[in-house]
Tab-separated table of C-alpha atoms and ligand atoms in Angstrom:
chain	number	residue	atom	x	y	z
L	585	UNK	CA	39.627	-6.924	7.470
L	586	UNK	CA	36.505	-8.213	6.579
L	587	UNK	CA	34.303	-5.033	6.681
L	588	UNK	CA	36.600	-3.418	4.498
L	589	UNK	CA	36.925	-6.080	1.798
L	590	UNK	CA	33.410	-6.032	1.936
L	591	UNK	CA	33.531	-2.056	0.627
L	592	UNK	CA	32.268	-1.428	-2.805
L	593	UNK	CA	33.637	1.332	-4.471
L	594	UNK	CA	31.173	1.457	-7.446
L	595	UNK	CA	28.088	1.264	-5.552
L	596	UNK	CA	29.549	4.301	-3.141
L	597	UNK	CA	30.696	6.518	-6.340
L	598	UNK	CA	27.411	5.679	-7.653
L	599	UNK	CA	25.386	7.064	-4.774
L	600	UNK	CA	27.804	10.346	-5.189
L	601	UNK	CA	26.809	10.838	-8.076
L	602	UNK	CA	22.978	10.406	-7.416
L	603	UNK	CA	23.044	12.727	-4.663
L	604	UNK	CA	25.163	15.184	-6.206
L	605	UNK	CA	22.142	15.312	-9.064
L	606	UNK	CA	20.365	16.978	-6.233
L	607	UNK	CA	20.709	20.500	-6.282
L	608	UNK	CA	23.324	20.251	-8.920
L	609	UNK	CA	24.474	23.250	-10.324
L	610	UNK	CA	25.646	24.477	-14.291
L	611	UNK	CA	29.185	24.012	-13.289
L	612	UNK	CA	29.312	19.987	-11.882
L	613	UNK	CA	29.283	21.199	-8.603
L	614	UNK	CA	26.178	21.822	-5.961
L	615	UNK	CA	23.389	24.085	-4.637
L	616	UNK	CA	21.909	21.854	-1.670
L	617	UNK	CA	21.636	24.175	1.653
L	618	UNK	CA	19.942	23.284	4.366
L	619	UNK	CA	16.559	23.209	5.056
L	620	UNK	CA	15.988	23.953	1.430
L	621	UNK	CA	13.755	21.699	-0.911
L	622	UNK	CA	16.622	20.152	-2.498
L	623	UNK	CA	18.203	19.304	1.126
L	624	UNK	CA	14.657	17.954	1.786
L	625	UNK	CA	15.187	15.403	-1.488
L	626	UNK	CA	18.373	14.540	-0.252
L	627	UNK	CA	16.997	13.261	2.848
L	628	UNK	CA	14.459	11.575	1.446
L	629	UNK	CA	16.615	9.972	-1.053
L	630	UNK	CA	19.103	8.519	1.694
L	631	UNK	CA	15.974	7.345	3.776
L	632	UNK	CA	15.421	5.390	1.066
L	633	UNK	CA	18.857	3.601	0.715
L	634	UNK	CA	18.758	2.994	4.395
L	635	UNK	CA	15.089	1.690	4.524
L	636	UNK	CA	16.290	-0.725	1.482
L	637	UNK	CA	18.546	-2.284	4.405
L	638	UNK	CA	15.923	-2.683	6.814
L	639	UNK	CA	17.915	0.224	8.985
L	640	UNK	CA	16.060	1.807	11.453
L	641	UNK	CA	15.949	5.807	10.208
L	642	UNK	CA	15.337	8.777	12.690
L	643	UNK	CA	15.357	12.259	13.215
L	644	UNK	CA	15.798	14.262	16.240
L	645	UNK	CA	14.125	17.780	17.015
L	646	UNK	CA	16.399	19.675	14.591
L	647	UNK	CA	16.249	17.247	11.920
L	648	UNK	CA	19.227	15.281	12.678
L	649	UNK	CA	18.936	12.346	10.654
L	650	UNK	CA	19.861	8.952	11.502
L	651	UNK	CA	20.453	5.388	10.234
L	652	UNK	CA	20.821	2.889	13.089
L	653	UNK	CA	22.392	-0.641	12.617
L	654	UNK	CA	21.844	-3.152	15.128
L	655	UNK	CA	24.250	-4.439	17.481
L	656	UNK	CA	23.945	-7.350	19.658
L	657	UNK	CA	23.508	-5.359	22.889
L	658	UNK	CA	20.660	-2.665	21.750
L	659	UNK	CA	21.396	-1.071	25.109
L	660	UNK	CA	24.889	-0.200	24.382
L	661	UNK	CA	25.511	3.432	23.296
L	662	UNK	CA	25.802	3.582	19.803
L	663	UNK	CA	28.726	4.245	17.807
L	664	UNK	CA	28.064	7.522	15.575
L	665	UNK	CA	29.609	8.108	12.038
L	666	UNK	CA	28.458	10.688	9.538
L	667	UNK	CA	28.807	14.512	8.395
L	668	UNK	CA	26.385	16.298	6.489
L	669	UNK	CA	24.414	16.707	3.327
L	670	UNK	CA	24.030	20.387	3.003
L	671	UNK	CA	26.600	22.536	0.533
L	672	UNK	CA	27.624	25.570	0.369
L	673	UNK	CA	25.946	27.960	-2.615
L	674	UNK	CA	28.463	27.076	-4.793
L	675	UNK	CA	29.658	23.465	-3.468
L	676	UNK	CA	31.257	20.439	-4.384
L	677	UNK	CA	30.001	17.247	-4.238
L	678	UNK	CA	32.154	15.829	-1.948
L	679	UNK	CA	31.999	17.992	1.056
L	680	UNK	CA	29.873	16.205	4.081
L	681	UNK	CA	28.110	14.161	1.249
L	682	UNK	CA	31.041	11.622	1.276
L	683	UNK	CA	31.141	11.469	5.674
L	684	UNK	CA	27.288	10.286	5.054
L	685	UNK	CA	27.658	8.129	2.023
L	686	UNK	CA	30.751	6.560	3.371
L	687	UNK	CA	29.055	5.482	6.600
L	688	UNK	CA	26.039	4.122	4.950
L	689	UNK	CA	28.685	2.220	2.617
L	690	UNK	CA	30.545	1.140	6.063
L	691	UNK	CA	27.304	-0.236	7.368
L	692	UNK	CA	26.266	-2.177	4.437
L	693	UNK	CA	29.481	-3.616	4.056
L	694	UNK	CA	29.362	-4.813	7.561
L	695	UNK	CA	26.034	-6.287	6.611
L	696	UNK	CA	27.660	-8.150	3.533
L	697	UNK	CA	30.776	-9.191	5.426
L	698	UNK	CA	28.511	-10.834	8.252
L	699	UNK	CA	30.128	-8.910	10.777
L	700	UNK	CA	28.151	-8.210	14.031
L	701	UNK	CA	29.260	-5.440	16.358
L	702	UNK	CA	28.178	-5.338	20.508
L	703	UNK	CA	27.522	-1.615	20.015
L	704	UNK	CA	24.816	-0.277	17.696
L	705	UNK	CA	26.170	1.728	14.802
L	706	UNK	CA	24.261	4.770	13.481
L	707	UNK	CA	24.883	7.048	10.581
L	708	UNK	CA	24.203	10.871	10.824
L	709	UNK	CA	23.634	13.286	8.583
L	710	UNK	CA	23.961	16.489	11.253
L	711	UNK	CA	21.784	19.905	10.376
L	712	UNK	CA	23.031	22.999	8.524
L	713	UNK	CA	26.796	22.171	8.763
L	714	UNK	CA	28.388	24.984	6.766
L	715	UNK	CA	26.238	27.804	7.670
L	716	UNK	CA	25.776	29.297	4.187
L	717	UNK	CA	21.426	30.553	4.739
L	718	UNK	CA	21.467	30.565	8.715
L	719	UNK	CA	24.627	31.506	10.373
L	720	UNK	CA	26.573	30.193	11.884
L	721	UNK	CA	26.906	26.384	10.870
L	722	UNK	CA	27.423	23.253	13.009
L	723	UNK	CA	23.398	23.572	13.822
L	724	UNK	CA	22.770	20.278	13.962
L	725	UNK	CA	25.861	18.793	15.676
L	726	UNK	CA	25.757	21.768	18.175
L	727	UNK	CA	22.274	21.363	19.407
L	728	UNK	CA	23.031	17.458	19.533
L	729	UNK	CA	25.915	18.196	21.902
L	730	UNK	CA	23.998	21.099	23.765
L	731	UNK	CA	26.799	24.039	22.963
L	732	UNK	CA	23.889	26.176	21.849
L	733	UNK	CA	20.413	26.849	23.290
L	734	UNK	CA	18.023	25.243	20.412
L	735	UNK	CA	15.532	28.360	20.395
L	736	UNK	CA	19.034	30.498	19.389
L	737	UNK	CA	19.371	27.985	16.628
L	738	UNK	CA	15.529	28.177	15.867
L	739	UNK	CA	15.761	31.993	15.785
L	740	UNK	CA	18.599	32.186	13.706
L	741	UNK	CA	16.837	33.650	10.185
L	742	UNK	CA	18.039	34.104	6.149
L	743	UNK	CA	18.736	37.442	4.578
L	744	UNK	CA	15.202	37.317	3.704
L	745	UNK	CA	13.583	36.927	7.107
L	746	UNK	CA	12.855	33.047	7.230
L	747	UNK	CA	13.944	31.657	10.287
L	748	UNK	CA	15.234	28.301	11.065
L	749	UNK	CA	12.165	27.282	12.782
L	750	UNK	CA	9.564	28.363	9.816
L	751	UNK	CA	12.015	25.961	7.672
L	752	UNK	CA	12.449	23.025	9.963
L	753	UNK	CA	8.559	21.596	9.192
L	754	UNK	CA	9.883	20.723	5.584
L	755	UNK	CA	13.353	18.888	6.785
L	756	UNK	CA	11.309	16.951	9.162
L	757	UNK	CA	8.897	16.002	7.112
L	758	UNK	CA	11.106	15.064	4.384
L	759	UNK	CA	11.338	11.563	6.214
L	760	UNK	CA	7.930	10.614	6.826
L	761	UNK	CA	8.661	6.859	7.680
L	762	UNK	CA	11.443	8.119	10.246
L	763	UNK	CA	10.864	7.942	13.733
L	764	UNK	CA	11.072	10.602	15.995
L	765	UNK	CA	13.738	11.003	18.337
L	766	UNK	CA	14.824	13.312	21.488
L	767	UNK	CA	18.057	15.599	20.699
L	768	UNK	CA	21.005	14.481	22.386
L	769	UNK	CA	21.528	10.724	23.900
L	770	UNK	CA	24.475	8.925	25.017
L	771	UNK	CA	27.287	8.015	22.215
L	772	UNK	CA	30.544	5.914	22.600
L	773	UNK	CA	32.179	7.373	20.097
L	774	UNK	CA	31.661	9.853	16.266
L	775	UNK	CA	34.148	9.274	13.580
L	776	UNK	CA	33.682	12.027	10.375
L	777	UNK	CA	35.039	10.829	7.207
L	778	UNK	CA	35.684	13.859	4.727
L	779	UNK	CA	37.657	15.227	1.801
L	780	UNK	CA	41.163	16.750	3.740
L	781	UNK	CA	39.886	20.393	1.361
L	782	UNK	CA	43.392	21.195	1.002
L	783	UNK	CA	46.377	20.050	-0.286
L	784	UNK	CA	48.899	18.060	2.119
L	785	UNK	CA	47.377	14.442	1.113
L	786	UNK	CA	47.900	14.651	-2.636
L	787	UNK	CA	51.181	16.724	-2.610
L	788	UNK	CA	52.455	13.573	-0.585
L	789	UNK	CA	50.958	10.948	-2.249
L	790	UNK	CA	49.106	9.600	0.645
L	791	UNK	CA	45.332	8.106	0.273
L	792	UNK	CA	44.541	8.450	3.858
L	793	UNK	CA	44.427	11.131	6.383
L	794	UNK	CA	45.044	10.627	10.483
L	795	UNK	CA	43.019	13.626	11.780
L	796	UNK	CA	44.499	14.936	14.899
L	797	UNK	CA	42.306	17.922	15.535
L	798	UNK	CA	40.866	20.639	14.103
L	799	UNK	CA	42.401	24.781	14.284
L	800	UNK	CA	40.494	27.057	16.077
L	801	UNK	CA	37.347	30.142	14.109
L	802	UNK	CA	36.157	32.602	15.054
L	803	UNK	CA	33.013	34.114	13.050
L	804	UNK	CA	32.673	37.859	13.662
L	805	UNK	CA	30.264	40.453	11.920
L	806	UNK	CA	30.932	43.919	11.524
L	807	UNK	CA	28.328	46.698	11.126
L	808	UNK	CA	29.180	50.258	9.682
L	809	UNK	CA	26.618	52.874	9.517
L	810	UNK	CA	26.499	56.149	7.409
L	811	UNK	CA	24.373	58.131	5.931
L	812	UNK	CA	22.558	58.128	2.365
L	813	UNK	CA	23.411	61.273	0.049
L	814	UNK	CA	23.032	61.867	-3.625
L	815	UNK	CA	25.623	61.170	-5.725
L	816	UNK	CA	26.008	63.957	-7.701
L	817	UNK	CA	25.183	66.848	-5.188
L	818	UNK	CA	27.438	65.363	-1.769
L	819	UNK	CA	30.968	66.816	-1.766
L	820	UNK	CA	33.217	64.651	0.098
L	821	UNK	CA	33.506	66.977	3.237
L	822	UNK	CA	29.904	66.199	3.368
L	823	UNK	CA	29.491	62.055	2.926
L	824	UNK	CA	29.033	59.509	5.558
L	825	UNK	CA	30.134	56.758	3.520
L	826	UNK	CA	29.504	53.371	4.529
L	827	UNK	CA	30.844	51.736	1.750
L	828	UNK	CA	34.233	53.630	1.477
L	829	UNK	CA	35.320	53.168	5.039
L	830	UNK	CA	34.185	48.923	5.579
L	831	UNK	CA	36.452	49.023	2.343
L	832	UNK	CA	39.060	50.714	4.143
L	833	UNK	CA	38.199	48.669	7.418
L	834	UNK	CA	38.608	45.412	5.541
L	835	UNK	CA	42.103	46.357	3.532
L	836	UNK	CA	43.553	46.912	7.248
L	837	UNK	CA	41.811	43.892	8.592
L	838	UNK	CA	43.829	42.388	5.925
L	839	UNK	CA	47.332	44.072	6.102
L	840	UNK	CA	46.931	43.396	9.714
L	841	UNK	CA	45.356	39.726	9.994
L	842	UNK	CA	47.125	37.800	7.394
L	843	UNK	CA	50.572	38.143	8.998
L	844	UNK	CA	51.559	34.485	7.776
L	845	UNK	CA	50.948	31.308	5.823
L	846	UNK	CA	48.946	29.880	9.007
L	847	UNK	CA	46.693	32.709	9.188
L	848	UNK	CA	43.450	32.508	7.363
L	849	UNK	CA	41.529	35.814	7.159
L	850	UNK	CA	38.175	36.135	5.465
L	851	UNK	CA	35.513	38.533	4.377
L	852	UNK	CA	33.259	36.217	2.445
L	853	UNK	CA	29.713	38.261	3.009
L	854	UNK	CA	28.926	41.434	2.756
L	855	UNK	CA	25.101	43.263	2.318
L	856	UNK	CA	24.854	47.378	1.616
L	857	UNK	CA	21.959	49.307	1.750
L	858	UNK	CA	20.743	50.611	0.075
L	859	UNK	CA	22.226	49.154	-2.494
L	860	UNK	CA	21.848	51.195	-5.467
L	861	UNK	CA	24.339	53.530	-7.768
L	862	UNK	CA	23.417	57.109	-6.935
L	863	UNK	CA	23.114	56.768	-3.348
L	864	UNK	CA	25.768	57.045	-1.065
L	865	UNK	CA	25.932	53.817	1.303
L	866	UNK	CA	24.075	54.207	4.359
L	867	UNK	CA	24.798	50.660	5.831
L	868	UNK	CA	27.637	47.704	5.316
L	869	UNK	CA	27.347	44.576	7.274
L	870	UNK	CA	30.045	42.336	6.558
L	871	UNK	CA	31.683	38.677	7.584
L	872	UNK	CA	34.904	37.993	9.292
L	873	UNK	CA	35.992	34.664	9.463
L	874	UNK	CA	39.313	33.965	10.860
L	875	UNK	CA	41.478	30.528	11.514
L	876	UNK	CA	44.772	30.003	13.642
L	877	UNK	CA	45.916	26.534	15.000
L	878	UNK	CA	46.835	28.693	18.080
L	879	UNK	CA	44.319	29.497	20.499
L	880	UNK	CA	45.989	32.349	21.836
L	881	UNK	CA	47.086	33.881	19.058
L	882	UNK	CA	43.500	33.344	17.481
L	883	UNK	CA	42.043	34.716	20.764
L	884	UNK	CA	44.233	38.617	20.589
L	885	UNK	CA	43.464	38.843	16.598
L	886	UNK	CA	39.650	38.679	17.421
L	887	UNK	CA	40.314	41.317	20.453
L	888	UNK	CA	42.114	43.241	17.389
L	889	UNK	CA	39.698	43.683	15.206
L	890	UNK	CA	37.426	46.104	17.085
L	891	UNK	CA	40.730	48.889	17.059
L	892	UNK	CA	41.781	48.169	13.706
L	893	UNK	CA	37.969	49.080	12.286
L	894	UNK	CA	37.839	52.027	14.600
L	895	UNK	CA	41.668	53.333	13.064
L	896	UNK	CA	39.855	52.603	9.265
L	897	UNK	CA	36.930	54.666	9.935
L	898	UNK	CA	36.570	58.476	9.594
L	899	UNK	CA	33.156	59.561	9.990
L	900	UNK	CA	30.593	56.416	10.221
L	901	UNK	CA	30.271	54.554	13.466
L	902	UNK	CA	30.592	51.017	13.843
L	903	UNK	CA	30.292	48.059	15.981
L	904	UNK	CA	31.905	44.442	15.978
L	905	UNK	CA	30.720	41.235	17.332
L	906	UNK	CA	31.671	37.496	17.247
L	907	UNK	CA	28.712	34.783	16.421
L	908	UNK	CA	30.615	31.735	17.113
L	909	UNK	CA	34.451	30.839	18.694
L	910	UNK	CA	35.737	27.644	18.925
L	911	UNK	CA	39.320	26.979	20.161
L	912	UNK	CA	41.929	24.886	18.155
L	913	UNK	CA	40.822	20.661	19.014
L	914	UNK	CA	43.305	17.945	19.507
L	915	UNK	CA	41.003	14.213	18.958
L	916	UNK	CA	41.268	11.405	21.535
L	917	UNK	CA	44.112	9.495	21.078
L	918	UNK	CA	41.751	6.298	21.263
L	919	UNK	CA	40.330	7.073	17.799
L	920	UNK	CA	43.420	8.329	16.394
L	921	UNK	CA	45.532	5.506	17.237
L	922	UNK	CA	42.369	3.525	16.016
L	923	UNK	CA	42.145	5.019	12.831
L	924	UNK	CA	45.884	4.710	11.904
L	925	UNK	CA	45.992	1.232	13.047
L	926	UNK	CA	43.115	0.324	10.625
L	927	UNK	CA	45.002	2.276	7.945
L	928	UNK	CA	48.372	0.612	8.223
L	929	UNK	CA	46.461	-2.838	8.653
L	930	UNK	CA	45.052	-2.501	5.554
L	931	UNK	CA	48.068	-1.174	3.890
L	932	UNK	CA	47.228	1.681	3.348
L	933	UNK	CA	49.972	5.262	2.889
L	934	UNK	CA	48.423	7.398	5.459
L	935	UNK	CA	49.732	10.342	7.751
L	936	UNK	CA	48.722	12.632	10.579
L	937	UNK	CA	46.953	15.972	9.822
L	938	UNK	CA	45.344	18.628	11.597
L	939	UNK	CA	42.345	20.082	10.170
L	940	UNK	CA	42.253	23.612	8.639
L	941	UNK	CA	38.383	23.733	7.908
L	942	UNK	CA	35.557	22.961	10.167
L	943	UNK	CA	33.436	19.933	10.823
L	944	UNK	CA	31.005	18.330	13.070
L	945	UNK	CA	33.198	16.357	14.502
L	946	UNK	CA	34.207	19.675	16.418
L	947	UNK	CA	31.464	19.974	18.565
L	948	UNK	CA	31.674	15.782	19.336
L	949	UNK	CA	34.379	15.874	20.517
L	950	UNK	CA	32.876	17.489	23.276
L	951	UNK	CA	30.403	14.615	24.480
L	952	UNK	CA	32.541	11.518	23.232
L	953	UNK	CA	35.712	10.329	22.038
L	954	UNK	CA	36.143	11.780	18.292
L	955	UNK	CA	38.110	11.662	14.981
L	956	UNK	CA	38.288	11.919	11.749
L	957	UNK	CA	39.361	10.265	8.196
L	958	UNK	CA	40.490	12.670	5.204
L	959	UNK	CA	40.941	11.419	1.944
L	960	UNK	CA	42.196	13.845	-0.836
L	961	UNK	CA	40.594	16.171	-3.458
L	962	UNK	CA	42.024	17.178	-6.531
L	963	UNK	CA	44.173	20.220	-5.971
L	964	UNK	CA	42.783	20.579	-2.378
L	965	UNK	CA	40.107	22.636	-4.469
L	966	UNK	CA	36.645	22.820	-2.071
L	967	UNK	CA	33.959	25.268	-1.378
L	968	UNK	CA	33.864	25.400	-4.918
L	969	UNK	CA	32.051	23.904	-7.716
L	970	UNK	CA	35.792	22.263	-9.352
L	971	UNK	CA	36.042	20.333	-5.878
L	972	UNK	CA	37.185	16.447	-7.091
L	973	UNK	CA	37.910	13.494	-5.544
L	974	UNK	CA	38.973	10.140	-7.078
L	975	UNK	CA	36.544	6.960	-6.652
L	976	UNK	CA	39.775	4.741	-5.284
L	977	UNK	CA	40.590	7.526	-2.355
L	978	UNK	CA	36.929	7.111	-1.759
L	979	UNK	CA	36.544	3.917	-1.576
L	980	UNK	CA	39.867	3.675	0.664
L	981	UNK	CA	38.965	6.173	3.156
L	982	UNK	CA	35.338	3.885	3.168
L	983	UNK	CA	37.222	0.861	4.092
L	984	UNK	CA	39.537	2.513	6.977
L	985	UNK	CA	36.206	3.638	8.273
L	986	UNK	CA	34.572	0.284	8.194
L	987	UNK	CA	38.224	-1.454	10.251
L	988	UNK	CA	37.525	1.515	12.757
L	989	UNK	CA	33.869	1.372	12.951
L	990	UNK	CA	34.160	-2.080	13.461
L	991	UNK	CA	37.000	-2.019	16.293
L	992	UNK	CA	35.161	0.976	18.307
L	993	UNK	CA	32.027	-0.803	18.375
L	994	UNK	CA	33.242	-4.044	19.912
L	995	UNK	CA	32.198	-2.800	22.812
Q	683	HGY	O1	33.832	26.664	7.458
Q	683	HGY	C1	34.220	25.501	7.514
Q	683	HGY	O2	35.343	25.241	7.856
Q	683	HGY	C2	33.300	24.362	7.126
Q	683	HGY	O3	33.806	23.747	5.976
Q	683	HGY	N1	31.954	24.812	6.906
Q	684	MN	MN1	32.243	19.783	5.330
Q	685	MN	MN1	32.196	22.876	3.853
């Protein structure tokens, strides 16, 4: 229990509260997404914790950023640990900031506690995460893992035009002193530490979440096209109206999607054109985003959508399409077992939970054994400026990660 006595719980709140001064916003929370200039001082500013501890620091071809500790066989695969350091627009500053702070904590603590591993440990801070500017997210961790052809993620561009790749120059060279570094190599195993974002581990009382898996998305767009008409001269017999019927599209997506508690439906994004009051919509393009822990059942409400738009509309056409799917994920019993045998050994109340939102960890399970650590946030509030955590959960999730980190990387 070394590593984890070695955890200090100031000197990780601390560095929350540094980074979260990047790209903070008027309301405590942050503005930090990717491949902006604030993401670009964030990476700079952990390059410069790491290279304070000698670490070796990287990046990979999509910016992928890395912070390698030594083990005693270099050769060895490397154990992986991070998440990532872009927000949402209107973020917390908890969200993938604490996976990245906690694993530069574990790895210092390691350092203080004198503790050498076989396996090389490296901490990540994966691209583009929550897909806020260039949709959809999981950029980094999905080009890392090969689920998606890099120039699709390089092509990928903002509401204003700016692609990935005109952006990526700025990450990269955010790091100057970091080496460069192929994308994808050969890991023994990626665990994510991260705020649970809802509300199971504080209603019970429990410091420490056992991350089974995580539920199945699917990210769909929807396109409706009318026609522009004045205002004051188009009778309704006449109108195309774009706006009207994706209103009435998404109020039956709704009534039709959100059957129970365990379904998540949501239109977070929409853009009109033209945009103005006197003119009749000519164009809607809006976001679906729905969860299910099923597979199947998440599989025949995407096949639903297209018919349930078509039964809304009345005289635009339309068209549907999904960006990213991603079945429900059960983790590898070797780092679940792993993780809840650190907790308990430490003492610590923990249970088993299955992830409602996203991570990175996602798309490693793919290439390696994978799991995850939650710790809780105030209220389960996230994706939201409000989002809260307590120092103590942090510190405790930091010192379940350092036990695990240390047992996987024994070699
Ligand atoms: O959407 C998600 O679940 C992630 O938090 N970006
Ligand atoms: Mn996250
Ligand atoms: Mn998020």
């Amino acid at each position: 229990m070394k590593a984890a006595a070695a955890i200090d719980g100031e000197r990780l709140w601390r560095r929350h509260m540094a980074l979260a001064e990047i790209g903070a916003t008027g309301k405590g929370g942050v503005n930090r997404q990717a491949l902006g200039a604030d993401e670009a001082r964030a990476r700079a500013l952990l390059a410069e914790w790491a290279g304070e501890r000698g670490y070796r620091v990287s990046v990979d071809g999509i910016s992928n950023l890395f912070v390698r500790r030594e083990g005693t066989d270099p050769a060895l695969a490397p154990v992986l640990t991070g998440s990532h350091i872009d927000s949402q627009p209107t973020g917390g500053r908890f969200d993938g900031a604490y996976g990245v702070l906690a694993a530069l904590e574990a790895l210092q603590a390691l350092d203080e506690a004198g503790i050498e591993t076989a396996r090389p440990i490296e901490a990540v801070a994966w691209l583009n995460e929550e897909g806020s500017r260039f949709a959809p997210g999981m950029m980094g961790s999905e080009a890392f893992c090969n689920l998606r052809p890099l120039d699709d993620i390089l092509a990928v561009t903002d509401r204003a035009g700016v692609s990935v790749a005109d952006e990526l120059p700025r990450a990269l060279a955010a790091t100057p002193g970091a080496e460069r570094r192929e994308i994808g190599f050969p890991v023994a195993a990626f665990v994510e530490a991260h705020i649970e974002q809802g509300p199971a581990l504080e209603r019970a009382g429990l410091p420490i979440g056992v991350v089974t898996g995580i539920q199945g998305v699917r990210r769909m767009r929807v396109r409706v096209t009318g026609e522009e008409a004045h205002a004051g001269t188009t009778p309704p017999s006449a109108r195309r109206d774009a706006l009207w019927e994706a209103a009435r599209m998404i109020d039956a997506l709704q009534r039709n999607i959100h059957r129970t508690e365990e379904h998540r439906f949501t239109v977070g994004m929409m853009e009109i054109r033209p945009n103005v009051p006197s003119v009749v919509a000519s164009e809607v393009l809006f976001s679906i985003d729905i969860r299910h822990p099923d597979s199947d059942t998440l599989a025949r409400l995407e096949a639903g959508v297209a018919a349930i738009c078509r039964g809304a509309s009345l005289a635009c056409d339309f068209e549907s399409w999904t960006i990213a799917a991603s079945p429900s994920i059960r983790f590898d019993d070797r780092v679940v077992d792993t993780v809840e045998a650190a907790a308990a050994d430490l003492g610590l109340g923990h249970m088993r939970i299955f992830s409602g939102a996203g991570h990175d960890a996602r798309q490693l399970s793919h290439v390696c054994p994978t799991g995850m650590i939650f710790v809780p946030c105030e209220g389960g509030i996230s994706h939201n400026e409000a989002e809260n955590a307590t120092p103590a959960d942090l510190a405790d999730g930091a010192r379940v990660l350092a036990e695990t980190l240390v047992r996987l990387a024994a070699g």
